[in-house]
Each structure stands twice: as structure tokens, then as C-alpha cells.
Tab-separated table of N, CA and C in Angstrom:
chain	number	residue	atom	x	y	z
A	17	UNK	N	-1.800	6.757	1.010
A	17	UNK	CA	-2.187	6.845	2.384
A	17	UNK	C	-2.703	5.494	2.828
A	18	UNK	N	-2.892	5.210	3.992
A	18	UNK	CA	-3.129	3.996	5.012
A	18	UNK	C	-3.882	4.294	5.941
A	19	UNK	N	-4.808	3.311	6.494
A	19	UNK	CA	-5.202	3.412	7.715
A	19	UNK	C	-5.524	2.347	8.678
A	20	UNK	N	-5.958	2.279	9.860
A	20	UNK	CA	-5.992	1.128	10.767
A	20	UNK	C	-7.263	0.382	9.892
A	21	UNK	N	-8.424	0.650	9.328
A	21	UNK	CA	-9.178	0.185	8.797
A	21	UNK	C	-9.194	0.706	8.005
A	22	UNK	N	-9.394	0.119	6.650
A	22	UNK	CA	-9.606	0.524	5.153
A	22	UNK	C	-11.460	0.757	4.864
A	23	UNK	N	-12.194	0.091	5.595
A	23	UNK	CA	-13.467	0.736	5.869
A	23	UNK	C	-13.608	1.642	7.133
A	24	UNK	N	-12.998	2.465	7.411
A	24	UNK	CA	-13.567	3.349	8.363
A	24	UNK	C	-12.786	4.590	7.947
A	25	UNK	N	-11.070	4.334	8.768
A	25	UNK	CA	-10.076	5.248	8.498
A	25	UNK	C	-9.791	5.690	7.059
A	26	UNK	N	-9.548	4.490	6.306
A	26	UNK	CA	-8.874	5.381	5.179
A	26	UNK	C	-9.955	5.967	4.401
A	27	UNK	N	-10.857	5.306	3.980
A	27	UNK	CA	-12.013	5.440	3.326
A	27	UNK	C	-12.191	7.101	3.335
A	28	UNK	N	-12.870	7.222	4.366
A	28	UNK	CA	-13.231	8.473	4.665
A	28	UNK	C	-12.049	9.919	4.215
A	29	UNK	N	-10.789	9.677	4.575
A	29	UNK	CA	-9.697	10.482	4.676
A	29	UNK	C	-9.867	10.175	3.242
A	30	UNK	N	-9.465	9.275	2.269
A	30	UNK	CA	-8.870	9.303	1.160
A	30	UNK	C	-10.119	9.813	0.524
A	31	UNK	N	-11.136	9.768	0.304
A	31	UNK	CA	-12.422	10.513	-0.078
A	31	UNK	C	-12.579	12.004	-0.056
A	32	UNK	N	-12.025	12.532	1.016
A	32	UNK	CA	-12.240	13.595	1.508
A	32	UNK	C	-10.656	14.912	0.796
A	33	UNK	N	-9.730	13.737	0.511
A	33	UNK	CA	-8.368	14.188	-0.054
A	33	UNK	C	-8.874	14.092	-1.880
A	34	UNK	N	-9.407	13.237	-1.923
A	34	UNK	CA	-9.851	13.155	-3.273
A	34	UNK	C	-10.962	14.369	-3.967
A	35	UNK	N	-11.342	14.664	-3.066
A	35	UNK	CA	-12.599	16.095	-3.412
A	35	UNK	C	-11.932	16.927	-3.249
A	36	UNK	N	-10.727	17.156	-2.719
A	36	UNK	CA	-10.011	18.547	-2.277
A	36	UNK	C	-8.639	18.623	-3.601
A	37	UNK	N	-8.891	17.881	-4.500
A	37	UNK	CA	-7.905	17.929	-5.721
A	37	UNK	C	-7.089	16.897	-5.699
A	38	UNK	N	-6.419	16.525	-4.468
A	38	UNK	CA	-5.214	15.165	-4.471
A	38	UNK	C	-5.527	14.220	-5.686
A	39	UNK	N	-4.471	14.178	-5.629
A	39	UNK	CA	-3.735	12.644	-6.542
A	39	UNK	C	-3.924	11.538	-5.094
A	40	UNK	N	-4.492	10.444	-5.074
A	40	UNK	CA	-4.813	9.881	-3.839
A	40	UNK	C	-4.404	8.356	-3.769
A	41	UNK	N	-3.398	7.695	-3.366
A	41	UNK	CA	-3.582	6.101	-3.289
A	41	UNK	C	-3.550	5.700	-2.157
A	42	UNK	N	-4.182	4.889	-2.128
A	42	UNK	CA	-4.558	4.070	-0.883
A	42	UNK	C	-3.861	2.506	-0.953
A	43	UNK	N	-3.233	2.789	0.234
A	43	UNK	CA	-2.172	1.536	0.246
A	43	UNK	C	-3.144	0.484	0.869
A	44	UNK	N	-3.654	-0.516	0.313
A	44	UNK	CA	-4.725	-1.692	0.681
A	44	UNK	C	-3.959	-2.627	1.416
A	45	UNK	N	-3.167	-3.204	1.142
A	45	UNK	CA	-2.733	-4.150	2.496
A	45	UNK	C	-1.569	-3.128	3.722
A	46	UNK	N	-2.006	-2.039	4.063
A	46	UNK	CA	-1.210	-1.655	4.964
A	46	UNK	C	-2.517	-1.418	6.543
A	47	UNK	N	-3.670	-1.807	6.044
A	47	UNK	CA	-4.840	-1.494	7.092
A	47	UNK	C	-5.574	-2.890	6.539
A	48	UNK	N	-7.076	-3.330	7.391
A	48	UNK	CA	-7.781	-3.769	6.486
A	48	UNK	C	-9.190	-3.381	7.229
A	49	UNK	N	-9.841	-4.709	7.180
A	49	UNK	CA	-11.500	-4.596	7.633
A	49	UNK	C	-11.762	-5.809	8.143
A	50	UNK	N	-13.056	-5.558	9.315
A	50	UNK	CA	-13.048	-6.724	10.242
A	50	UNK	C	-13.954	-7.706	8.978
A	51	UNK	N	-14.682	-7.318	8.403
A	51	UNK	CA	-15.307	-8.224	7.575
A	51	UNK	C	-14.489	-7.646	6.012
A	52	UNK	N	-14.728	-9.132	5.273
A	52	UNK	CA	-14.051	-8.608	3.975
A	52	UNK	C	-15.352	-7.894	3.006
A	53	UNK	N	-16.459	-8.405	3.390
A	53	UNK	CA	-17.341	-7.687	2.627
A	53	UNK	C	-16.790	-5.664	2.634
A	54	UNK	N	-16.917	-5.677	3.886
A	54	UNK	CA	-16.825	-3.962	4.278
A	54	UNK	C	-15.741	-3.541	3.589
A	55	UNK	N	-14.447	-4.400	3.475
A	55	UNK	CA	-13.225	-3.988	3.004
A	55	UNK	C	-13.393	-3.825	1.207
A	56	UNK	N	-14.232	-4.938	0.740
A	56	UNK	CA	-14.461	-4.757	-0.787
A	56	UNK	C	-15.386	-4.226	-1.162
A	57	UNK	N	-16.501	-3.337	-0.909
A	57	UNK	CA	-17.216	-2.136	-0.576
A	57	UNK	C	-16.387	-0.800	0.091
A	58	UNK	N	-15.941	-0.533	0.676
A	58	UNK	CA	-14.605	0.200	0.678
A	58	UNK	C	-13.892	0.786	-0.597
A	59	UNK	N	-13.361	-0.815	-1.114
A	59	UNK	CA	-12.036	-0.624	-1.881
A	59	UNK	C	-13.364	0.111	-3.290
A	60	UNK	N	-14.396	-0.518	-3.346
A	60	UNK	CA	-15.198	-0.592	-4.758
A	60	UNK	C	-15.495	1.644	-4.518
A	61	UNK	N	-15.551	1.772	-3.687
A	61	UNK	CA	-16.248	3.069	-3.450
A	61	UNK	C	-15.081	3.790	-3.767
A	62	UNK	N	-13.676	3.775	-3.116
A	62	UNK	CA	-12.745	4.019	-3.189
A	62	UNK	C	-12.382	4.463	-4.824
A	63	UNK	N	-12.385	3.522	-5.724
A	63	UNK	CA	-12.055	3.362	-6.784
A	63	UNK	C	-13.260	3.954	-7.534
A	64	UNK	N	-14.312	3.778	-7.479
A	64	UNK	CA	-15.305	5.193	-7.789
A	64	UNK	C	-15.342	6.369	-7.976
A	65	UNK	N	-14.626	6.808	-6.991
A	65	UNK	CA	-14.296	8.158	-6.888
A	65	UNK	C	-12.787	8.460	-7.584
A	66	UNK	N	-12.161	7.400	-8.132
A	66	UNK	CA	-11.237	7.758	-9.080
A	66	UNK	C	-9.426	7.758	-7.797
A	67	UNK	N	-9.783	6.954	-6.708
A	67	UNK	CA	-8.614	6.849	-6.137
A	67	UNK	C	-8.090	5.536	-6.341
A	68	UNK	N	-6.657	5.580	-6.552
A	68	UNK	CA	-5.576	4.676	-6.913
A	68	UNK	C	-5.141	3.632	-5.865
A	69	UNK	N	-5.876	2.424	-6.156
A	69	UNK	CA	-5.802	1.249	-5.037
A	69	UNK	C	-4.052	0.584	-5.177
A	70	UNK	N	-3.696	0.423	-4.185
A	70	UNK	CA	-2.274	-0.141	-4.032
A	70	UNK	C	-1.921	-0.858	-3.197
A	71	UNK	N	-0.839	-0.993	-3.353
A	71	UNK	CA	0.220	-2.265	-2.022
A	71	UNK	C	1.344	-1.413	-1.810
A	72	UNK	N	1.409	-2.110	-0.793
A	72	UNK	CA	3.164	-1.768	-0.022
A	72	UNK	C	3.804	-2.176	-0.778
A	73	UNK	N	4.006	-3.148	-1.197
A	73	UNK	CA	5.282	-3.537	-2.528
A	73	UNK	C	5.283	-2.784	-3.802
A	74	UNK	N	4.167	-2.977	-4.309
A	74	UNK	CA	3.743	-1.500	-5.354
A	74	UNK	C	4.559	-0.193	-5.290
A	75	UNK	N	4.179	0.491	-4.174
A	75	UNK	CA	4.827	1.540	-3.723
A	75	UNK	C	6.325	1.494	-3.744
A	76	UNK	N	6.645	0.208	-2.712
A	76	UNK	CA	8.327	0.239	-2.748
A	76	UNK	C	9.208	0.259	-4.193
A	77	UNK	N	8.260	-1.044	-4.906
A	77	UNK	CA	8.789	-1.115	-5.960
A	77	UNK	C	9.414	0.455	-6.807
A	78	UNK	N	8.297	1.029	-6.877
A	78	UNK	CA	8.065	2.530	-7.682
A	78	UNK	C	9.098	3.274	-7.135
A	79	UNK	N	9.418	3.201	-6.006
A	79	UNK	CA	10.385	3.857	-5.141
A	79	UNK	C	11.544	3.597	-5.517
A	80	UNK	N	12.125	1.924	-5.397
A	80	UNK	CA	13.110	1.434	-6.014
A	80	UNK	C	13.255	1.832	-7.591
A	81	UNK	N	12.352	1.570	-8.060
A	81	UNK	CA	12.737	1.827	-9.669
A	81	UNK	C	13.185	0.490	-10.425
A	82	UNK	N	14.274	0.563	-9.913
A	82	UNK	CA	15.275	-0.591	-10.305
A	82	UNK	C	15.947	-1.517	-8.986
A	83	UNK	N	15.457	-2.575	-8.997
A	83	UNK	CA	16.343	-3.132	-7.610
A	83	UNK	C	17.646	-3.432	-7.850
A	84	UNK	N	18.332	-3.353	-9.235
A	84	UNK	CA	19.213	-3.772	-8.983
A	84	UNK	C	20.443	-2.451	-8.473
A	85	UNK	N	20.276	-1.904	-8.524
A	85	UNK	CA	20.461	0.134	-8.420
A	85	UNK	C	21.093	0.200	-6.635
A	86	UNK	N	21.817	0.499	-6.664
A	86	UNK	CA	22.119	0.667	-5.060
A	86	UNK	C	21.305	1.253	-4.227
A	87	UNK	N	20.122	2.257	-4.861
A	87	UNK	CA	19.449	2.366	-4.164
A	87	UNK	C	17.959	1.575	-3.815
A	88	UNK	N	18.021	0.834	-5.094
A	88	UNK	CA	16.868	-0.456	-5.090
A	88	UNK	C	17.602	-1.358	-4.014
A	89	UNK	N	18.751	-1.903	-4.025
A	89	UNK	CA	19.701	-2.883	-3.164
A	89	UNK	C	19.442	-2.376	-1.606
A	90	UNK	N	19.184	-1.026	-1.387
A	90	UNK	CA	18.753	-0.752	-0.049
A	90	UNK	C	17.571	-0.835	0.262
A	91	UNK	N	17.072	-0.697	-0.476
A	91	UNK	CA	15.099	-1.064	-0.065
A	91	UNK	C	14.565	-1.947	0.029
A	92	UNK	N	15.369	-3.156	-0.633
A	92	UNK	CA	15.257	-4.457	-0.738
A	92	UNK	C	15.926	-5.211	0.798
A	93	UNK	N	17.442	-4.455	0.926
A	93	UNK	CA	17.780	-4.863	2.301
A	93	UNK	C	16.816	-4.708	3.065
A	94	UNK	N	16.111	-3.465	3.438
A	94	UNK	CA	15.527	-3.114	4.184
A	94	UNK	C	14.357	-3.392	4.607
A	95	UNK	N	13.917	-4.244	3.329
A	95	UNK	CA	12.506	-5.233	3.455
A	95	UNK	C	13.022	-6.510	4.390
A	96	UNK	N	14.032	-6.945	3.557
A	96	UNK	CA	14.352	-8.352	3.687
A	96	UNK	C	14.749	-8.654	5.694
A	97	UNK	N	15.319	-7.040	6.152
A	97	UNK	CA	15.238	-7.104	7.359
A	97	UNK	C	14.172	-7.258	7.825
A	98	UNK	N	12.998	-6.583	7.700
A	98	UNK	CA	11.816	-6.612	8.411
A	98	UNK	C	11.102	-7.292	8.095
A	99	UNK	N	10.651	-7.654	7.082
A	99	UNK	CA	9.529	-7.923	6.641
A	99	UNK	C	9.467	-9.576	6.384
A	100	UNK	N	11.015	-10.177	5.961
A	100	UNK	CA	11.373	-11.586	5.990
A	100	UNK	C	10.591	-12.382	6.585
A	101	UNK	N	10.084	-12.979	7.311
A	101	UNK	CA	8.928	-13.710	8.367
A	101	UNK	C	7.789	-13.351	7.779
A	102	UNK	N	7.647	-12.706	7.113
A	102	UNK	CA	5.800	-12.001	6.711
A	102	UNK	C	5.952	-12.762	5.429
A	103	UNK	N	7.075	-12.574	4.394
A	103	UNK	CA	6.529	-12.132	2.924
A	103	UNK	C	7.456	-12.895	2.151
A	104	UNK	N	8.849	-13.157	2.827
A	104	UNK	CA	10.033	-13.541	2.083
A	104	UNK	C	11.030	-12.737	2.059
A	105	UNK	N	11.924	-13.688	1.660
A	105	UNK	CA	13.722	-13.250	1.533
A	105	UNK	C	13.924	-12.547	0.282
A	106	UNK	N	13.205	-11.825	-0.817
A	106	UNK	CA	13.280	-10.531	-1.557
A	106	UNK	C	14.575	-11.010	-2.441
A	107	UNK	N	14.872	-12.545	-2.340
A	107	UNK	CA	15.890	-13.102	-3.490
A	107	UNK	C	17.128	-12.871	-2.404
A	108	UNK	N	17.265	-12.528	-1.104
A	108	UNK	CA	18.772	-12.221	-0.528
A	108	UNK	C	18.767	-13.459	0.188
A	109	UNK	N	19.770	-14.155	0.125
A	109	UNK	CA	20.442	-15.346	0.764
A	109	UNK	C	21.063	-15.025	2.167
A	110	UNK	N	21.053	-15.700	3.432
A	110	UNK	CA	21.697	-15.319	4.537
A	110	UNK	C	22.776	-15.743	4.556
């Protein structure tokens, strides 16, 4: 899970999913915090309670499996469309 702030939004939600039985990760660079203190107090509380801190690439990766896999080859396209300007060309040449 994600939220607009990782000290306000997710915090709370992923806490609250975490007492109710969930398996819980919290995708950390998909939200953040106006101060980084709040965000690493957050993440530290977060992980206290036994929830699974992550990334968007993390995730994709896990998703992909294998990039080289036609279906890794699409997730990778599909970064490399969007995300190219942010992060990089994901190894695809134009």
C-alpha cells in the first residue's frame, strides 16, 4: 500500500491493516513526508509493528520475476515508457 504521505496517510492505514491480520507493505517511495525526520519515524514505527518496507521497483521486480520473460519484457516496457525521465531507460535503447 501507498499514500500521499508516508507520515500521515500510510502510516496510520498500514498500522491499522497490520492489527487486523494483513500481510502489509508499504511502498516508501510511492508517497513521502514534508520533513524527512517525520518520514524516518514513520518508516521506524512502521517496521515495529512488523510491516514490510518497500519500493516501486521492488514490487515490479517481484511481479516481473524474470525480466527477461515476455512478461518481465512488458513491465519493463512499461516502465521505460513512463517512468524514463524519472529513473532511466531500464537497459532499452530508443
Amino acid at each position: 500500500m501507498a499514500g500521499t504521505t508516508n507520515d500521515g496517510c500510510l502510516i496510520y492505514t498500514a498500522l491499522s491493516a497490520k492489527r487486523a491480520g494483513y500481510e502489509v507493505y508499504a511502498v516508501l517511495d510511492a508517497g513521502g513526508s514534508v520533513f524527512q525526520i517525520s518520514d524516518n519515524a514513520a518508516q521506524l514505527r512502521m517496521m515495529q509493528a512488523g510491516v514490510l518496507l518497500t519500493t516501486t521497483a521492488a514490487i515490479l521486480g517481484e511481479l516481473a520475476k524474470d525480466w527477461a520473460t515476455p512478461h518481465g519484457a512488458q513491465i519493463r516496457q512499461l516502465l521505460a515508457e513512463n517512468l524514463t525521465t524519472a529513473i532511466g531507460g531500464f537497459g532499452l535503447s530508443k
